[in-house]
Amino acid sequence: MKKKLKFFADFLFFFSFIQRAKNMKKTIPILALICLFGCTKNDAEKEGYLSDKLPFLSENLSATELALFKESMEFNQDNALISWNMTLLEKGSKERFDSVMVNISSEMGGSIDNIVIIDTLGNERKIDASRFRVNSLDGKAYILNDFNAPKTVFLITSTTCGYCIQFFDKANKLADDPRFLNVNFVALFGNSQETIDRYKTGTVIKNFGFLNKKWIAFSKDSNVIQSLKLDFVEREDGYPVLFYKKNGKLVKTNQIDQMEEILINLNI
């Protein structure tokens, strides 16, 4: 395979990362210019990446601009995006740009705590990754942009809602269903971490269980509902509520019993 040394056009993009030496106990921080060896992907693979990771570009860029962006895309051996047209990325992602940059940096394996973009005039722009990073109930860190993929469902639920906890078993069976392996299942609880922990150590859970590991779950403390700007009003909508994407737009429904049908249509 022919290797190419790639630089980002129009911008220099720096991020910091930690390199652990094999025979050393300490870690060494290194500031690195991204100029990694990449390999070319075919159009189908690029289309797949755009559909899963950057679906909004097709909405905000013209057909010509989108084609130019796709032409600029290069990936490394780990399938991480390492070269792209930064100007078109910013235009196409609009207010999501910082979040997108955090996500791309994370995929490349760098620390997202020190991301700096330098334009051709030497102007620096530092991206505050903490605004886009959230921790799930199991302590794993996620980037909010991870949930922009079209095959994602958001279940807003609660441990103090009778119908919600009765639905846990059905929700787990759907998440485990081989038909929906490509769907991201995200649970957003209207309860604090403390309330959820109390449910997990109580007696009710013995009868109704809890959402399994296929569900990426967040407590109310994470503010994911607000950060993703989901149109949910607790007192008006109640629990549970399901959000999913249809034709590029978020759809809201409280018809949870139709979730299997929604997932089938989502995964076509």
Short mmCIF file of C-alpha atoms in Angstrom, two decimals:
data_model
loop_
_atom_site.label_atom_id
_atom_site.label_comp_id
_atom_site.label_asym_id
_atom_site.label_seq_id
_atom_site.Cartn_x
_atom_site.Cartn_y
_atom_site.Cartn_z
CA MET A 1 0.00 0.00 0.00
CA LYS A 2 1.35 3.40 -0.97
CA LYS A 3 1.82 5.69 2.03
CA LYS A 4 1.31 9.44 1.94
CA LEU A 5 2.37 12.11 4.37
CA LYS A 6 -0.65 14.32 4.92
CA PHE A 7 -0.98 17.83 6.30
CA PHE A 8 -4.20 19.72 6.87
CA ALA A 9 -4.78 22.44 4.29
CA ASP A 10 -5.31 26.01 5.52
CA PHE A 11 -4.77 25.14 9.18
CA LEU A 12 -2.28 23.57 11.52
CA PHE A 13 -3.96 21.32 14.04
CA PHE A 14 -2.19 20.43 17.29
CA PHE A 15 -3.22 18.20 20.14
CA SER A 16 -1.40 16.88 23.15
CA PHE A 17 -1.11 13.23 24.02
CA ILE A 18 0.51 11.02 26.61
CA GLN A 19 3.09 8.45 25.59
CA ARG A 20 3.85 5.75 28.13
CA ALA A 21 7.39 4.32 27.94
CA LYS A 22 7.57 0.55 28.33
CA ASN A 23 10.15 0.54 31.11
CA MET A 24 9.23 3.83 32.77
CA LYS A 25 6.66 4.47 35.44
CA LYS A 26 6.19 8.10 34.53
CA THR A 27 4.30 9.44 31.54
CA ILE A 28 5.71 11.95 29.09
CA PRO A 29 3.44 14.71 27.68
CA ILE A 30 4.20 15.52 24.06
CA LEU A 31 2.82 18.27 21.82
CA ALA A 32 2.60 16.87 18.32
CA LEU A 33 1.75 18.20 14.89
CA ILE A 34 -0.58 15.74 13.24
CA CYS A 35 1.19 14.46 10.15
CA LEU A 36 0.39 10.77 10.23
CA PHE A 37 0.70 8.17 7.52
CA GLY A 38 -2.69 7.53 5.97
CA CYS A 39 -4.30 5.25 3.47
CA THR A 40 -6.98 6.07 0.96
CA LYS A 41 -10.53 4.80 1.46
CA ASN A 42 -12.96 4.24 -1.37
CA ASP A 43 -16.07 6.37 -1.85
CA ALA A 44 -18.41 3.88 -0.17
CA GLU A 45 -16.33 3.89 3.01
CA LYS A 46 -16.13 7.67 3.01
CA GLU A 47 -19.89 7.89 2.51
CA GLY A 48 -20.33 5.55 5.46
CA TYR A 49 -18.13 7.71 7.67
CA LEU A 50 -19.99 10.88 6.65
CA SER A 51 -23.35 9.22 7.29
CA ASP A 52 -22.38 7.90 10.73
CA LYS A 53 -20.09 10.66 12.03
CA LEU A 54 -20.90 13.85 10.11
CA PRO A 55 -24.47 13.52 8.77
CA PHE A 56 -25.11 17.27 9.06
CA LEU A 57 -22.52 18.13 6.39
CA SER A 58 -24.92 17.03 3.67
CA GLU A 59 -27.47 19.52 5.03
CA ASN A 60 -25.13 22.51 5.24
CA LEU A 61 -22.81 22.06 2.24
CA SER A 62 -23.59 22.19 -1.45
CA ALA A 63 -23.11 19.06 -3.54
CA THR A 64 -19.87 20.53 -4.93
CA GLU A 65 -18.56 21.40 -1.46
CA LEU A 66 -19.47 17.97 -0.11
CA ALA A 67 -17.61 16.32 -3.00
CA LEU A 68 -14.54 18.48 -2.28
CA PHE A 69 -14.67 17.57 1.39
CA LYS A 70 -14.97 13.88 0.61
CA GLU A 71 -11.98 14.14 -1.75
CA SER A 72 -9.90 15.70 1.05
CA MET A 73 -10.62 12.88 3.54
CA GLU A 74 -7.77 10.57 4.49
CA PHE A 75 -7.62 7.91 7.22
CA ASN A 76 -4.90 6.14 9.16
CA GLN A 77 -4.56 2.40 9.66
CA ASP A 78 -6.99 2.56 12.59
CA ASN A 79 -9.68 4.12 10.39
CA ALA A 80 -9.37 7.46 12.19
CA LEU A 81 -9.83 10.57 10.06
CA ILE A 82 -6.47 12.39 9.87
CA SER A 83 -6.82 14.74 6.90
CA TRP A 84 -9.73 16.90 5.76
CA ASN A 85 -10.71 20.34 4.50
CA MET A 86 -10.97 22.31 7.74
CA THR A 87 -12.77 25.27 6.15
CA LEU A 88 -15.54 23.07 4.77
CA LEU A 89 -15.74 21.10 8.02
CA GLU A 90 -16.37 24.28 9.99
CA LYS A 91 -18.88 25.56 7.45
CA GLY A 92 -20.73 22.26 7.37
CA SER A 93 -20.76 21.59 11.10
CA LYS A 94 -21.63 25.18 12.14
CA GLU A 95 -22.19 25.33 15.91
CA ARG A 96 -21.15 21.68 16.21
CA PHE A 97 -17.60 22.42 15.00
CA ASP A 98 -15.86 22.38 18.39
CA SER A 99 -17.66 19.18 19.33
CA VAL A 100 -16.68 17.58 16.02
CA MET A 101 -13.03 18.51 16.56
CA VAL A 102 -13.11 16.95 20.02
CA ASN A 103 -14.57 13.77 18.58
CA ILE A 104 -12.01 13.55 15.75
CA SER A 105 -9.15 14.17 18.19
CA SER A 106 -10.45 11.45 20.49
CA GLU A 107 -10.61 8.96 17.61
CA MET A 108 -6.99 9.71 16.74
CA GLY A 109 -5.95 8.71 20.25
CA GLY A 110 -4.83 12.07 21.53
CA SER A 111 -5.72 13.75 24.77
CA ILE A 112 -8.66 16.02 24.11
CA ASP A 113 -7.65 18.32 26.95
CA ASN A 114 -5.37 20.47 24.79
CA ILE A 115 -6.69 21.00 21.26
CA VAL A 116 -5.39 24.07 19.44
CA ILE A 117 -6.18 25.13 15.87
CA ILE A 118 -3.81 27.66 14.24
CA ASP A 119 -4.83 29.40 11.02
CA THR A 120 -2.47 30.64 8.31
CA LEU A 121 -2.20 34.05 10.02
CA GLY A 122 -1.01 32.44 13.24
CA ASN A 123 -4.25 32.99 15.13
CA GLU A 124 -4.77 30.30 17.77
CA ARG A 125 -8.09 28.83 18.75
CA LYS A 126 -8.25 26.53 21.77
CA ILE A 127 -11.18 24.17 22.09
CA ASP A 128 -12.55 23.46 25.55
CA ALA A 129 -13.30 19.74 25.39
CA SER A 130 -14.90 19.67 28.84
CA ARG A 131 -18.01 21.25 27.33
CA PHE A 132 -18.57 18.19 25.16
CA ARG A 133 -17.44 15.34 27.39
CA VAL A 134 -19.91 13.53 29.65
CA ASN A 135 -19.64 10.49 31.91
CA SER A 136 -22.18 7.67 31.77
CA LEU A 137 -23.54 5.85 34.82
CA ASP A 138 -20.72 3.30 34.57
CA GLY A 139 -18.09 6.06 34.58
CA LYS A 140 -17.14 5.85 30.90
CA ALA A 141 -16.46 9.16 29.14
CA TYR A 142 -18.32 10.00 25.94
CA ILE A 143 -18.24 12.90 23.51
CA LEU A 144 -21.67 14.36 22.84
CA ASN A 145 -20.97 14.32 19.11
CA ASP A 146 -20.88 10.50 19.30
CA PHE A 147 -24.66 10.60 19.53
CA ASN A 148 -25.22 12.54 16.29
CA ALA A 149 -25.19 9.29 14.32
CA PRO A 150 -28.54 8.74 12.56
CA LYS A 151 -29.05 5.24 14.00
CA THR A 152 -29.39 6.44 17.58
CA VAL A 153 -32.39 6.27 19.89
CA PHE A 154 -32.73 8.31 23.06
CA LEU A 155 -34.97 6.84 25.74
CA ILE A 156 -35.84 9.40 28.41
CA THR A 157 -36.86 7.38 31.41
CA SER A 158 -37.00 7.34 35.19
CA THR A 159 -36.55 4.94 38.11
CA THR A 160 -39.53 6.56 39.83
CA CYS A 161 -41.93 5.90 36.95
CA GLY A 162 -43.83 2.62 37.20
CA TYR A 163 -44.31 2.09 33.47
CA CYS A 164 -40.64 2.97 32.84
CA ILE A 165 -39.24 0.29 35.09
CA GLN A 166 -41.72 -2.26 33.71
CA PHE A 167 -40.33 -1.44 30.26
CA PHE A 168 -36.69 -2.16 31.25
CA ASP A 169 -37.01 -5.84 30.31
CA LYS A 170 -38.46 -5.07 26.86
CA ALA A 171 -35.84 -2.36 26.31
CA ASN A 172 -33.05 -4.83 27.10
CA LYS A 173 -34.46 -7.46 24.73
CA LEU A 174 -34.59 -4.90 21.91
CA ALA A 175 -31.04 -3.73 22.62
CA ASP A 176 -29.84 -7.36 22.53
CA ASP A 177 -31.75 -8.18 19.35
CA PRO A 178 -29.29 -9.07 16.52
CA ARG A 179 -31.43 -7.06 14.10
CA PHE A 180 -30.37 -3.85 15.85
CA LEU A 181 -26.64 -4.34 16.29
CA ASN A 182 -25.91 -1.07 14.44
CA VAL A 183 -28.21 1.04 16.61
CA ASN A 184 -26.88 3.20 19.44
CA PHE A 185 -29.11 2.89 22.51
CA VAL A 186 -28.89 5.91 24.83
CA ALA A 187 -30.87 6.15 28.08
CA LEU A 188 -31.32 9.56 29.68
CA PHE A 189 -32.66 9.34 33.22
CA GLY A 190 -34.69 12.09 34.79
CA ASN A 191 -33.17 11.08 38.13
CA SER A 192 -29.99 12.07 39.89
CA GLN A 193 -27.12 9.60 40.26
CA GLU A 194 -28.05 9.32 43.94
CA THR A 195 -31.64 8.36 43.16
CA ILE A 196 -30.57 5.79 40.57
CA ASP A 197 -28.08 4.26 43.02
CA ARG A 198 -30.83 4.04 45.62
CA TYR A 199 -33.02 2.15 43.12
CA LYS A 200 -30.18 -0.26 42.37
CA THR A 201 -29.79 -1.15 46.05
CA GLY A 202 -33.52 -1.35 46.78
CA THR A 203 -36.05 -4.17 46.53
CA VAL A 204 -38.00 -3.06 43.41
CA ILE A 205 -35.06 -3.82 41.12
CA LYS A 206 -35.37 -7.52 42.05
CA ASN A 207 -38.69 -7.63 40.19
CA PHE A 208 -38.05 -5.25 37.31
CA GLY A 209 -34.28 -5.15 36.84
CA PHE A 210 -32.36 -2.32 35.20
CA LEU A 211 -31.14 -1.39 31.73
CA ASN A 212 -28.27 -3.59 30.55
CA LYS A 213 -24.80 -2.65 29.24
CA LYS A 214 -26.10 -2.18 25.68
CA TRP A 215 -27.74 0.99 26.93
CA ILE A 216 -25.40 3.97 27.37
CA ALA A 217 -27.06 5.53 30.39
CA PHE A 218 -26.76 9.02 31.87
CA SER A 219 -28.19 10.53 35.02
CA LYS A 220 -29.96 13.88 35.16
CA ASP A 221 -26.75 15.36 36.60
CA SER A 222 -24.98 14.99 33.23
CA ASN A 223 -27.34 17.49 31.54
CA VAL A 224 -27.20 15.48 28.31
CA ILE A 225 -30.85 16.24 27.53
CA GLN A 226 -30.14 19.96 27.60
CA SER A 227 -26.77 19.68 25.87
CA LEU A 228 -28.28 17.74 22.96
CA LYS A 229 -31.14 20.25 22.90
CA LEU A 230 -33.78 17.53 22.99
CA ASP A 231 -37.28 18.99 23.06
CA PHE A 232 -38.28 17.46 26.37
CA VAL A 233 -40.22 19.16 29.15
CA GLU A 234 -40.55 16.92 32.19
CA ARG A 235 -43.89 18.17 33.50
CA GLU A 236 -45.49 18.32 30.06
CA ASP A 237 -44.10 15.19 28.41
CA GLY A 238 -43.77 12.88 31.41
CA TYR A 239 -41.94 9.54 31.16
CA PRO A 240 -40.97 7.59 29.14
CA VAL A 241 -40.26 9.47 25.89
CA LEU A 242 -38.37 8.24 22.84
CA PHE A 243 -36.36 10.37 20.39
CA TYR A 244 -35.03 9.08 17.08
CA LYS A 245 -33.92 10.51 13.75
CA LYS A 246 -36.11 10.38 10.67
CA ASN A 247 -35.04 12.07 7.43
CA GLY A 248 -32.31 13.87 9.33
CA LYS A 249 -34.66 15.34 11.95
CA LEU A 250 -35.36 14.29 15.53
CA VAL A 251 -38.77 12.81 16.16
CA LYS A 252 -40.32 12.60 19.62
CA THR A 253 -42.89 10.04 20.72
CA ASN A 254 -44.29 8.68 23.96
CA GLN A 255 -45.61 5.59 22.16
CA ILE A 256 -42.96 3.34 23.69
CA ASP A 257 -44.88 0.21 22.69
CA GLN A 258 -43.97 1.06 19.07
CA MET A 259 -40.23 1.03 19.76
CA GLU A 260 -39.60 -2.26 17.93
CA GLU A 261 -41.28 -0.97 14.78
CA ILE A 262 -39.33 2.29 15.04
CA LEU A 263 -36.05 0.36 15.36
CA ILE A 264 -36.87 -1.77 12.32
CA ASN A 265 -37.45 1.34 10.20
CA LEU A 266 -34.39 3.02 11.68
CA ASN A 267 -32.12 0.09 10.83
CA ILE A 268 -33.24 -0.44 7.21
#
